[in-house]
Amino acid sequence: MYDYVRKQDKEVFEALEGEEKREALGLELIPSENYVSRAVREANSSIFTNKYSEGYPGKRYYGGQTYTDIVEDLARDRAKQLFNCKFANVQPHAGANANIGLYFALLEPGDTILGMDLSHGGHLTHGHPVTYITKIFKFVRYKMKNPDTGEIDYTEMREVAKREKPKIVLAGYSAYPRELNYAKFVEIAREVGAYAVMDIAHIAGLIAGKVMKNPFDFGFDIMTTTTHKTLRGPRGGMILTRENEEVAKKIDKSIFPGFQGGPLMNTIAAKAVCFGEALSPKFKTYAAQILKNAKAMEEVFRKAGIRMLTGGTDSHLILADVFGSIGMTGKEAESLLDEVGITLNKNAIADDTRGPMDPSGIRFGPPAITTRGFKEKECARVAELMVEAMKSKGEKKKLSAIREEIRGLCKKFPIPDSFV
Ligand code: DSN
């Protein structure tokens, strides 16, 4: 692999090889990461990278679009089939672009968006003060009623919605592990005349695999997503519209020419391949296994007495309060586990008293190791090894034994090339 890079550019080749080894010999537990198939990688690094295709299939600004139109139509049609909706825009370069493009499609400067409090699981693009979009739109918040059960405070949500009159009621999170009461969101959005929007980035694969509920079945108007997390596609974004054609047209205009230039046709080809994989029966088995694996890990953490935010998980991710439970900060846990070959991320917990660069929690989950073929037994063992490492007080011998066992698991479960 990488033959041409090897011949031409030693430094880049070495970085590529290094990453190949790192991914092969370590366990990826960042819940927003995954391994894609060779087919997705081939399409993503394909000839389409040469092509400019501003516009949409059948309506492009440049010539030579016979094949770009084919792949973009395939991606859109498969996305619509997967998520049961009428319109799909597959051009956002990332989830952030999907969200920001959507805000500009539906809102005027100064308009309000009601989203989840950021320390309770919301995402940067849901209105973190460090982002430029907060200079343009107003973001107001709802929270969990109780971080130990995860129940959203729908009463507060309704009160804030009535007071602030948002144009968008936003659901969806990067660090919240529970199913939502989608009907409630839609009810509140309708009461105040707002669009009900769900950012499904984290759970897109679980919705596509039909093991978590589809917000469109409850009347959500729009969903935004990335394509590279549980959905297991190339790094990119997408916006889905349930049925309103006028809204879908506004979204198309907002993404191009409003916000982005030429689409990344190589990535769109890879999205088409990924959606094809996600429509296969095997994908449902993979999605169901993610949930079983997350439960197996949850059980080990519960037995070890480690506090999990919301009490556990209904999805692919777990948020554990390691500072409160074992006196280790999220940053310390992240770096210790990295030493033994487990990659995860430090994460703020609800109403964290610590700062974002060294918060109280860690966030992890099994999507990538599920792709490798791990079942409940191996996932429970990984969780046990995590607990042992975190409680080892840095004892070298113990950590080296854990590292060896993890290498053994990686060798036994190599990253697969194909999922169909
Ligand atoms: N960085 C992503 C995550 O890990 O959840 C969200 O953008």
PDB file of N, CA and C and ligand atoms in Angstrom, residues 32 123 174 202 229 363, ligand 1:
ATOM      1  N   SER A  32     -16.723   8.297  18.564  1.00  0.00           N
ATOM      2  CA  SER A  32     -17.037   8.954  17.288  1.00  0.00           C
ATOM      3  C   SER A  32     -16.078   8.515  16.184  1.00  0.00           C
ATOM      4  N   HIS A 123     -23.011  19.991  21.494  1.00  0.00           N
ATOM      5  CA  HIS A 123     -21.801  20.061  20.665  1.00  0.00           C
ATOM      6  C   HIS A 123     -21.392  21.518  20.430  1.00  0.00           C
ATOM      7  N   SER A 174     -23.071  15.131  21.495  1.00  0.00           N
ATOM      8  CA  SER A 174     -21.847  14.354  21.310  1.00  0.00           C
ATOM      9  C   SER A 174     -21.430  13.650  22.602  1.00  0.00           C
ATOM     10  N   HIS A 202     -23.706  11.232  16.121  1.00  0.00           N
ATOM     11  CA  HIS A 202     -23.157  10.094  16.865  1.00  0.00           C
ATOM     12  C   HIS A 202     -23.891   8.793  16.591  1.00  0.00           C
ATOM     13  N   LYS A 229     -18.941   8.320  11.793  1.00  0.00           N
ATOM     14  CA  LYS A 229     -18.932   7.785  13.161  1.00  0.00           C
ATOM     15  C   LYS A 229     -19.532   6.369  13.113  1.00  0.00           C
ATOM     16  N   ARG A 363     -14.861   9.647  27.948  1.00  0.00           N
ATOM     17  CA  ARG A 363     -15.951   9.216  27.069  1.00  0.00           C
ATOM     18  C   ARG A 363     -15.409   8.094  26.187  1.00  0.00           C
TER      19      ARG A 363
HETATM   20  N1  DSN B   1     -15.522  15.506  17.592  1.00  0.00           N
HETATM   21  C1  DSN B   1     -16.785  14.822  17.550  1.00  0.00           C
HETATM   22  C2  DSN B   1     -16.938  13.863  18.675  1.00  0.00           C
HETATM   23  O1  DSN B   1     -15.983  13.234  19.012  1.00  0.00           O
HETATM   24  O2  DSN B   1     -18.024  13.728  19.209  1.00  0.00           O
HETATM   25  C3  DSN B   1     -17.940  15.744  17.476  1.00  0.00           C
HETATM   26  O3  DSN B   1     -17.714  16.677  16.500  1.00  0.00           O
END
